[in-house]
């Protein structure tokens, strides 16, 4: 990764964020129906990120130890456990399964 | 269920959880980046200026697979497109000047936007957004330092289950949205589309297409007096 690549990567990421903030927000202001749509975007996009981080390895779908950790997190979120407990439990369960089964 | 029952309230437990998660993320990501870049300074500067761990990882994944620099850059930009979508979701809730708006846009991530947009007032959105952002950066910077300069002591971070920490945080962030009919529909549709597309679409595209999940959820009827 050269300095030029770091600069280009940074510029592309920053421009998208600014475009979302100014152009995306202007669209929402112009078309009121977009406001409810915008409020649902985090649920849809974050859910996709969860799927990607839990079930993928490179470009393949996989089921591995991460699923157990995230499933425990899902249970704890449902039971309204404190966030830090949820996160630590997810890591602990994943680590335990790896250690127990030598994965 | 009424709105007042659904908000994530950024108390110390929530902020500590977010900081811990970003610490874990900072360690795991920067150990990987350092392995491939081979320079501590470049790794730290990239962590500061790119401001997107997923973009860095996507760039390196394409290069590892033998892709060109241009293809790797495009992958890095595409996976960051969700930040633009999140910034748009945040922007509609803000009543601040252009400079403040730009700064907030440049700091738009999944957890801070996800928690902030659940607040009922524009002032609350802004306050919570920056509180969560500070917690994220405190964790990310300390994790980056540990990953870059002490990573060889920690060894394999996955052994500690740290790769399950970020999806668990994300789940906690949208947990209350999942208690609403429209939020659950958006999450199931977005996550489902992503799962279908991961094996067949280029990196980053499944995340962009997941946006359709929000549009699908718009068609769900909401009972009166609920969200």
mmCIF file of C-alpha atoms in Angstrom:
data_model
loop_
_atom_site.group_PDB
_atom_site.id
_atom_site.type_symbol
_atom_site.label_atom_id
_atom_site.label_comp_id
_atom_site.label_asym_id
_atom_site.label_seq_id
_atom_site.Cartn_x
_atom_site.Cartn_y
_atom_site.Cartn_z
ATOM 1 C CA UNK A 1 0.000 0.000 0.000
ATOM 2 C CA UNK A 2 1.716 3.168 -1.228
ATOM 3 C CA UNK A 3 1.151 6.686 0.092
ATOM 4 C CA UNK A 4 -0.793 7.487 -3.107
ATOM 5 C CA UNK A 5 -3.084 4.503 -2.555
ATOM 6 C CA UNK A 6 -3.713 5.572 1.048
ATOM 7 C CA UNK A 7 -4.587 9.103 -0.178
ATOM 8 C CA UNK A 8 -6.912 7.840 -2.936
ATOM 9 C CA UNK A 9 -8.639 5.367 -0.643
ATOM 10 C CA UNK A 10 -9.136 8.100 1.972
ATOM 11 C CA UNK A 11 -10.449 10.613 -0.595
ATOM 12 C CA UNK A 12 -12.955 8.144 -2.053
ATOM 13 C CA UNK A 13 -14.302 7.182 1.367
ATOM 14 C CA UNK A 14 -14.562 10.818 2.528
ATOM 15 C CA UNK A 15 -16.314 11.935 -0.682
ATOM 16 C CA UNK A 16 -18.953 9.242 -0.313
ATOM 17 C CA UNK A 17 -19.648 10.253 3.266
ATOM 18 C CA UNK A 18 -19.961 13.934 2.276
ATOM 19 C CA UNK A 19 -22.146 13.076 -0.719
ATOM 20 C CA UNK A 20 -24.441 11.082 1.550
ATOM 21 C CA UNK A 21 -24.628 13.906 4.068
ATOM 22 C CA UNK A 22 -25.304 16.705 1.542
ATOM 23 C CA UNK A 23 -26.806 15.124 -1.606
ATOM 24 C CA UNK A 24 -28.607 12.290 0.188
ATOM 25 C CA UNK A 25 -30.012 14.640 2.812
ATOM 26 C CA UNK A 26 -31.162 17.099 0.110
ATOM 27 C CA UNK A 27 -33.040 14.281 -1.613
ATOM 28 C CA UNK A 28 -34.703 13.356 1.664
ATOM 29 C CA UNK A 29 -35.749 16.996 2.176
ATOM 30 C CA UNK A 30 -37.135 17.239 -1.376
ATOM 31 C CA UNK A 31 -39.042 13.967 -1.277
ATOM 32 C CA UNK A 32 -40.592 13.521 2.200
ATOM 33 C CA UNK A 33 -41.277 9.801 1.615
ATOM 34 C CA UNK A 34 -37.511 9.313 1.718
ATOM 35 C CA UNK A 35 -37.465 10.359 5.382
ATOM 36 C CA UNK A 36 -39.045 7.123 6.625
ATOM 37 C CA UNK A 37 -36.920 5.222 4.129
ATOM 38 C CA UNK A 38 -33.805 6.901 5.545
ATOM 39 C CA UNK A 39 -34.783 5.924 9.093
ATOM 40 C CA UNK A 40 -34.929 2.263 8.003
ATOM 41 C CA UNK A 41 -31.574 2.333 6.198
ATOM 42 C CA UNK A 42 -29.498 1.593 9.342
ATOM 43 C CA UNK A 43 -31.525 -1.566 10.093
ATOM 44 C CA UNK A 44 -31.138 -2.879 6.521
ATOM 45 C CA UNK A 45 -27.491 -1.947 6.018
ATOM 46 C CA UNK A 46 -26.268 -2.894 9.505
ATOM 47 C CA UNK A 47 -28.063 -6.229 9.209
ATOM 48 C CA UNK A 48 -26.194 -6.875 5.954
ATOM 49 C CA UNK A 49 -22.926 -6.031 7.699
ATOM 50 C CA UNK A 50 -23.801 -8.542 10.448
ATOM 51 C CA UNK A 51 -24.470 -11.234 7.838
ATOM 52 C CA UNK A 52 -21.196 -10.473 6.106
ATOM 53 C CA UNK A 53 -19.173 -10.513 9.326
ATOM 54 C CA UNK A 54 -20.825 -13.685 10.644
ATOM 55 C CA UNK A 55 -21.369 -15.923 7.638
ATOM 56 C CA UNK A 56 -18.685 -15.076 5.098
ATOM 57 C CA UNK A 57 -15.101 -16.019 4.499
ATOM 58 C CA UNK A 58 -13.687 -14.153 1.491
ATOM 59 C CA UNK A 59 -16.565 -14.531 -1.003
ATOM 60 C CA UNK A 60 -18.079 -17.752 0.379
ATOM 61 C CA UNK A 61 -20.902 -18.309 2.835
ATOM 62 C CA UNK A 62 -19.717 -20.357 5.820
ATOM 63 C CA UNK A 63 -21.070 -21.479 9.175
ATOM 64 C CA UNK A 64 -18.404 -21.477 11.862
ATOM 65 C CA UNK A 65 -17.746 -20.593 15.500
ATOM 66 C CA UNK A 66 -18.679 -16.943 14.971
ATOM 67 C CA UNK A 67 -22.312 -17.988 14.552
ATOM 68 C CA UNK A 68 -22.417 -19.391 18.098
ATOM 69 C CA UNK A 69 -21.015 -16.146 19.497
ATOM 70 C CA UNK A 70 -23.420 -13.974 17.506
ATOM 71 C CA UNK A 71 -26.371 -16.252 18.397
ATOM 72 C CA UNK A 72 -25.584 -15.781 22.088
ATOM 73 C CA UNK A 73 -25.384 -12.037 21.429
ATOM 74 C CA UNK A 74 -28.806 -12.194 19.744
ATOM 75 C CA UNK A 75 -30.290 -13.932 22.786
ATOM 76 C CA UNK A 76 -28.762 -11.368 25.148
ATOM 77 C CA UNK A 77 -30.007 -8.462 23.005
ATOM 78 C CA UNK A 78 -33.490 -10.001 23.086
ATOM 79 C CA UNK A 79 -33.237 -10.242 26.899
ATOM 80 C CA UNK A 80 -32.059 -6.599 26.962
ATOM 81 C CA UNK A 81 -28.721 -7.439 28.583
ATOM 82 C CA UNK A 82 -26.197 -4.577 28.876
ATOM 83 C CA UNK A 83 -24.279 -4.014 25.636
ATOM 84 C CA UNK A 84 -20.876 -4.708 27.151
ATOM 85 C CA UNK A 85 -22.123 -8.055 28.524
ATOM 86 C CA UNK A 86 -23.461 -8.960 25.072
ATOM 87 C CA UNK A 87 -20.161 -8.186 23.374
ATOM 88 C CA UNK A 88 -17.934 -9.931 25.903
ATOM 89 C CA UNK A 89 -20.208 -13.008 25.863
ATOM 90 C CA UNK A 90 -20.017 -13.215 22.051
ATOM 91 C CA UNK A 91 -16.217 -13.150 22.142
ATOM 92 C CA UNK A 92 -16.029 -15.617 25.054
ATOM 93 C CA UNK A 93 -18.358 -18.184 23.422
ATOM 94 C CA UNK A 94 -16.526 -17.974 20.093
ATOM 95 C CA UNK A 95 -13.145 -18.334 21.794
ATOM 96 C CA UNK A 96 -14.383 -21.210 23.967
ATOM 97 C CA UNK A 97 -15.686 -23.194 20.999
ATOM 98 C CA UNK A 98 -12.419 -22.686 19.119
ATOM 99 C CA UNK A 99 -10.410 -23.815 22.135
ATOM 100 C CA UNK A 100 -12.687 -26.744 23.001
ATOM 101 C CA UNK A 101 -12.780 -28.161 19.479
ATOM 102 C CA UNK A 102 -9.289 -27.132 18.428
ATOM 103 C CA UNK A 103 -10.623 -25.008 15.530
ATOM 104 C CA UNK B 1 -44.493 -0.660 21.251
ATOM 105 C CA UNK B 2 -44.089 3.058 21.881
ATOM 106 C CA UNK B 3 -41.058 4.990 20.693
ATOM 107 C CA UNK B 4 -39.934 5.872 24.220
ATOM 108 C CA UNK B 5 -39.368 2.182 25.010
ATOM 109 C CA UNK B 6 -37.283 1.520 21.959
ATOM 110 C CA UNK B 7 -34.347 3.887 22.128
ATOM 111 C CA UNK B 8 -30.813 2.769 22.875
ATOM 112 C CA UNK B 9 -29.731 5.084 25.691
ATOM 113 C CA UNK B 10 -26.007 5.795 25.559
ATOM 114 C CA UNK B 11 -25.170 5.210 29.234
ATOM 115 C CA UNK B 12 -21.712 4.183 30.443
ATOM 116 C CA UNK B 13 -22.468 0.502 29.769
ATOM 117 C CA UNK B 14 -23.278 1.194 26.130
ATOM 118 C CA UNK B 15 -20.313 3.534 25.634
ATOM 119 C CA UNK B 16 -17.933 1.063 27.293
ATOM 120 C CA UNK B 17 -19.253 -1.729 25.069
ATOM 121 C CA UNK B 18 -18.708 0.373 21.955
ATOM 122 C CA UNK B 19 -15.215 1.431 23.058
ATOM 123 C CA UNK B 20 -14.288 -2.193 23.832
ATOM 124 C CA UNK B 21 -15.566 -3.344 20.447
ATOM 125 C CA UNK B 22 -13.573 -0.719 18.581
ATOM 126 C CA UNK B 23 -10.526 -1.562 20.663
ATOM 127 C CA UNK B 24 -10.876 -5.187 19.539
ATOM 128 C CA UNK B 25 -11.458 -4.043 15.968
ATOM 129 C CA UNK B 26 -8.430 -1.733 16.080
ATOM 130 C CA UNK B 27 -6.214 -4.580 17.278
ATOM 131 C CA UNK B 28 -7.415 -7.196 14.785
ATOM 132 C CA UNK B 29 -7.552 -4.943 11.717
ATOM 133 C CA UNK B 30 -4.231 -3.230 12.267
ATOM 134 C CA UNK B 31 -2.373 -6.479 12.945
ATOM 135 C CA UNK B 32 -3.598 -7.648 9.521
ATOM 136 C CA UNK B 33 -2.801 -4.345 7.788
ATOM 137 C CA UNK B 34 0.695 -4.205 9.311
ATOM 138 C CA UNK B 35 1.403 -7.762 8.130
ATOM 139 C CA UNK B 36 0.684 -6.736 4.542
ATOM 140 C CA UNK B 37 1.950 -3.137 4.511
ATOM 141 C CA UNK B 38 5.087 -3.810 6.530
ATOM 142 C CA UNK B 39 5.371 -0.267 7.914
ATOM 143 C CA UNK B 40 4.122 0.902 11.295
ATOM 144 C CA UNK B 41 3.888 4.531 10.138
ATOM 145 C CA UNK B 42 1.858 3.692 7.025
ATOM 146 C CA UNK B 43 -0.450 1.459 9.050
ATOM 147 C CA UNK B 44 -1.161 4.204 11.584
ATOM 148 C CA UNK B 45 -1.555 6.941 8.927
ATOM 149 C CA UNK B 46 -3.920 4.713 6.904
ATOM 150 C CA UNK B 47 -5.974 4.063 10.045
ATOM 151 C CA UNK B 48 -6.232 7.841 10.601
ATOM 152 C CA UNK B 49 -6.921 9.150 7.109
ATOM 153 C CA UNK B 50 -8.888 6.327 5.473
ATOM 154 C CA UNK B 51 -11.121 6.180 8.556
ATOM 155 C CA UNK B 52 -12.679 2.912 7.371
ATOM 156 C CA UNK B 53 -11.327 -0.456 8.462
ATOM 157 C CA UNK B 54 -13.516 -2.282 5.939
ATOM 158 C CA UNK B 55 -12.116 -0.214 3.058
ATOM 159 C CA UNK B 56 -8.561 -1.025 4.054
ATOM 160 C CA UNK B 57 -9.386 -4.722 4.381
ATOM 161 C CA UNK B 58 -11.243 -4.803 1.052
ATOM 162 C CA UNK B 59 -8.277 -3.148 -0.701
ATOM 163 C CA UNK B 60 -5.845 -5.654 0.793
ATOM 164 C CA UNK B 61 -8.127 -8.632 0.076
ATOM 165 C CA UNK B 62 -8.261 -7.805 -3.644
ATOM 166 C CA UNK B 63 -4.495 -7.239 -3.793
ATOM 167 C CA UNK B 64 -3.938 -10.552 -1.925
ATOM 168 C CA UNK B 65 -6.078 -12.295 -4.538
ATOM 169 C CA UNK B 66 -3.874 -10.878 -7.312
ATOM 170 C CA UNK B 67 -6.164 -7.996 -8.331
ATOM 171 C CA UNK B 68 -4.828 -4.717 -9.749
ATOM 172 C CA UNK B 69 -4.414 -1.562 -7.666
ATOM 173 C CA UNK B 70 -7.396 0.000 -9.459
ATOM 174 C CA UNK B 71 -9.640 -3.010 -8.777
ATOM 175 C CA UNK B 72 -8.547 -2.992 -5.139
ATOM 176 C CA UNK B 73 -9.240 0.738 -4.829
ATOM 177 C CA UNK B 74 -12.714 0.299 -6.311
ATOM 178 C CA UNK B 75 -13.435 -2.530 -3.852
ATOM 179 C CA UNK B 76 -12.270 -0.299 -0.996
ATOM 180 C CA UNK B 77 -14.521 2.540 -2.148
ATOM 181 C CA UNK B 78 -17.549 0.318 -2.778
ATOM 182 C CA UNK B 79 -17.513 -1.255 0.691
ATOM 183 C CA UNK B 80 -17.448 2.266 2.148
ATOM 184 C CA UNK B 81 -20.590 3.255 0.261
ATOM 185 C CA UNK B 82 -22.679 2.223 3.250
ATOM 186 C CA UNK B 83 -21.202 5.157 5.146
ATOM 187 C CA UNK B 84 -22.717 7.486 2.539
ATOM 188 C CA UNK B 85 -26.097 5.813 3.023
ATOM 189 C CA UNK B 86 -25.765 6.093 6.794
ATOM 190 C CA UNK B 87 -24.706 9.761 6.498
ATOM 191 C CA UNK B 88 -27.855 10.413 4.448
ATOM 192 C CA UNK B 89 -29.933 8.735 7.152
ATOM 193 C CA UNK B 90 -28.267 10.890 9.800
ATOM 194 C CA UNK B 91 -28.382 14.125 7.800
ATOM 195 C CA UNK B 92 -32.167 14.197 7.666
ATOM 196 C CA UNK B 93 -32.265 14.326 11.481
ATOM 197 C CA UNK B 94 -29.767 17.176 11.933
ATOM 198 C CA UNK B 95 -30.433 20.890 12.337
ATOM 199 C CA UNK B 96 -26.873 22.226 12.306
ATOM 200 C CA UNK B 97 -24.639 24.373 10.073
ATOM 201 C CA UNK B 98 -22.766 23.141 7.011
ATOM 202 C CA UNK B 99 -19.400 22.730 8.736
ATOM 203 C CA UNK B 100 -20.878 20.761 11.620
ATOM 204 C CA UNK B 101 -22.846 18.704 9.089
ATOM 205 C CA UNK B 102 -19.665 17.976 7.098
ATOM 206 C CA UNK B 103 -17.804 16.889 10.238
ATOM 207 C CA UNK B 104 -20.673 14.606 11.219
ATOM 208 C CA UNK B 105 -20.771 13.186 7.695
ATOM 209 C CA UNK B 106 -17.057 12.393 7.779
ATOM 210 C CA UNK B 107 -17.550 10.512 11.055
ATOM 211 C CA UNK B 108 -20.605 8.490 9.977
ATOM 212 C CA UNK B 109 -20.224 4.847 10.993
ATOM 213 C CA UNK B 110 -22.703 2.066 11.689
ATOM 214 C CA UNK B 111 -22.874 2.298 15.520
ATOM 215 C CA UNK B 112 -22.945 6.068 15.985
ATOM 216 C CA UNK B 113 -25.576 6.617 13.295
ATOM 217 C CA UNK B 114 -27.493 3.505 14.356
ATOM 218 C CA UNK B 115 -27.795 4.707 17.957
ATOM 219 C CA UNK B 116 -28.172 8.433 17.163
ATOM 220 C CA UNK B 117 -31.114 8.155 14.762
ATOM 221 C CA UNK B 118 -33.117 6.394 17.485
ATOM 222 C CA UNK B 119 -33.159 9.582 19.573
ATOM 223 C CA UNK B 120 -36.402 11.597 19.442
ATOM 224 C CA UNK B 121 -35.051 15.143 18.968
ATOM 225 C CA UNK B 122 -32.483 16.712 16.649
ATOM 226 C CA UNK B 123 -30.504 17.885 19.681
ATOM 227 C CA UNK B 124 -30.541 14.359 21.114
ATOM 228 C CA UNK B 125 -29.418 12.901 17.791
ATOM 229 C CA UNK B 126 -26.423 15.251 17.651
ATOM 230 C CA UNK B 127 -25.435 14.786 21.304
ATOM 231 C CA UNK B 128 -25.649 11.001 21.182
ATOM 232 C CA UNK B 129 -23.903 10.862 17.801
ATOM 233 C CA UNK B 130 -20.806 12.630 19.167
ATOM 234 C CA UNK B 131 -20.823 10.701 22.468
ATOM 235 C CA UNK B 132 -20.787 7.397 20.597
ATOM 236 C CA UNK B 133 -18.223 8.746 18.103
ATOM 237 C CA UNK B 134 -15.867 9.662 20.960
ATOM 238 C CA UNK B 135 -16.256 6.198 22.511
ATOM 239 C CA UNK B 136 -15.554 4.593 19.117
ATOM 240 C CA UNK B 137 -12.423 6.648 18.530
ATOM 241 C CA UNK B 138 -11.101 6.057 22.064
ATOM 242 C CA UNK B 139 -11.370 2.303 21.429
ATOM 243 C CA UNK B 140 -10.112 2.453 17.845
ATOM 244 C CA UNK B 141 -6.982 4.497 18.629
ATOM 245 C CA UNK B 142 -5.971 2.452 21.634
ATOM 246 C CA UNK B 143 -6.635 -0.728 19.640
ATOM 247 C CA UNK B 144 -4.625 0.597 16.698
ATOM 248 C CA UNK B 145 -1.683 1.351 18.989
ATOM 249 C CA UNK B 146 -1.827 -2.111 20.571
ATOM 250 C CA UNK B 147 -2.287 -3.837 17.198
ATOM 251 C CA UNK B 148 0.602 -2.016 15.522
ATOM 252 C CA UNK B 149 3.115 -1.931 18.350
ATOM 253 C CA UNK B 150 2.150 -4.893 20.539
ATOM 254 C CA UNK B 151 0.410 -7.162 17.999
ATOM 255 C CA UNK B 152 3.194 -9.749 18.123
ATOM 256 C CA UNK B 153 2.570 -10.213 21.853
ATOM 257 C CA UNK B 154 -1.166 -10.815 21.414
ATOM 258 C CA UNK B 155 -0.745 -13.342 18.608
ATOM 259 C CA UNK B 156 -3.836 -14.594 16.776
ATOM 260 C CA UNK B 157 -6.694 -12.253 17.774
ATOM 261 C CA UNK B 158 -9.318 -14.657 16.384
ATOM 262 C CA UNK B 159 -8.237 -17.149 19.072
ATOM 263 C CA UNK B 160 -9.732 -14.690 21.580
ATOM 264 C CA UNK B 161 -13.028 -14.568 19.667
ATOM 265 C CA UNK B 162 -12.479 -10.922 18.748
ATOM 266 C CA UNK B 163 -13.896 -11.485 15.246
ATOM 267 C CA UNK B 164 -17.338 -12.065 16.836
ATOM 268 C CA UNK B 165 -17.229 -8.773 18.711
ATOM 269 C CA UNK B 166 -18.134 -6.424 15.852
ATOM 270 C CA UNK B 167 -21.207 -8.347 14.606
ATOM 271 C CA UNK B 168 -22.345 -8.653 18.240
ATOM 272 C CA UNK B 169 -22.068 -4.879 18.674
ATOM 273 C CA UNK B 170 -23.953 -4.291 15.438
ATOM 274 C CA UNK B 171 -26.724 -6.583 16.657
ATOM 275 C CA UNK B 172 -26.918 -4.686 19.947
ATOM 276 C CA UNK B 173 -27.053 -1.375 18.056
ATOM 277 C CA UNK B 174 -30.053 -2.368 15.927
ATOM 278 C CA UNK B 175 -31.587 -4.624 18.596
ATOM 279 C CA UNK B 176 -34.317 -2.169 19.457
ATOM 280 C CA UNK B 177 -35.101 -1.470 15.807
ATOM 281 C CA UNK B 178 -35.730 -5.217 15.483
ATOM 282 C CA UNK B 179 -38.571 -4.919 17.995
ATOM 283 C CA UNK B 180 -40.486 -2.809 15.449
ATOM 284 C CA UNK B 181 -42.273 -4.509 12.572
ATOM 285 C CA UNK B 182 -40.736 -2.265 9.892
ATOM 286 C CA UNK B 183 -37.279 -2.413 11.443
ATOM 287 C CA UNK B 184 -37.365 -6.209 11.588
ATOM 288 C CA UNK B 185 -38.546 -6.406 7.966
ATOM 289 C CA UNK B 186 -35.766 -4.047 6.827
ATOM 290 C CA UNK B 187 -33.159 -6.103 8.705
ATOM 291 C CA UNK B 188 -34.386 -9.482 7.439
ATOM 292 C CA UNK B 189 -34.663 -8.260 3.859
ATOM 293 C CA UNK B 190 -31.318 -6.443 3.924
ATOM 294 C CA UNK B 191 -29.505 -9.343 5.583
ATOM 295 C CA UNK B 192 -31.188 -11.902 3.326
ATOM 296 C CA UNK B 193 -30.269 -10.036 0.153
ATOM 297 C CA UNK B 194 -26.693 -9.758 1.371
ATOM 298 C CA UNK B 195 -26.489 -13.507 2.081
ATOM 299 C CA UNK B 196 -27.810 -14.357 -1.385
ATOM 300 C CA UNK B 197 -25.422 -11.975 -3.140
ATOM 301 C CA UNK B 198 -22.175 -12.616 -1.235
ATOM 302 C CA UNK B 199 -21.152 -15.698 -3.284
ATOM 303 C CA UNK B 200 -21.974 -14.144 -6.660
ATOM 304 C CA UNK B 201 -21.469 -10.383 -6.473
ATOM 305 C CA UNK B 202 -18.239 -8.343 -6.236
ATOM 306 C CA UNK B 203 -17.104 -7.199 -2.772
ATOM 307 C CA UNK B 204 -19.216 -4.369 -1.441
ATOM 308 C CA UNK B 205 -22.166 -4.828 -3.787
ATOM 309 C CA UNK B 206 -24.201 -6.996 -1.349
ATOM 310 C CA UNK B 207 -24.026 -4.192 1.227
ATOM 311 C CA UNK B 208 -25.266 -1.600 -1.277
ATOM 312 C CA UNK B 209 -28.114 -3.830 -2.476
ATOM 313 C CA UNK B 210 -29.169 -4.407 1.145
ATOM 314 C CA UNK B 211 -30.558 -0.870 0.961
ATOM 315 C CA UNK B 212 -33.493 -2.416 -0.927
ATOM 316 C CA UNK B 213 -34.446 -3.977 2.422
ATOM 317 C CA UNK B 214 -35.407 -0.514 3.697
ATOM 318 C CA UNK B 215 -37.629 0.022 0.642
ATOM 319 C CA UNK B 216 -39.303 -3.368 1.168
ATOM 320 C CA UNK B 217 -39.966 -2.490 4.815
ATOM 321 C CA UNK B 218 -41.748 0.706 3.709
ATOM 322 C CA UNK B 219 -44.519 -1.513 2.355
ATOM 323 C CA UNK B 220 -45.190 -3.057 5.764
ATOM 324 C CA UNK B 221 -48.299 -1.621 7.376
ATOM 325 C CA UNK B 222 -47.615 -0.028 10.767
ATOM 326 C CA UNK B 223 -50.416 -0.293 13.363
ATOM 327 C CA UNK B 224 -51.609 3.121 14.556
ATOM 328 C CA UNK B 225 -49.676 4.535 17.528
ATOM 329 C CA UNK B 226 -46.616 2.383 16.913
ATOM 330 C CA UNK B 227 -43.406 2.786 14.939
#
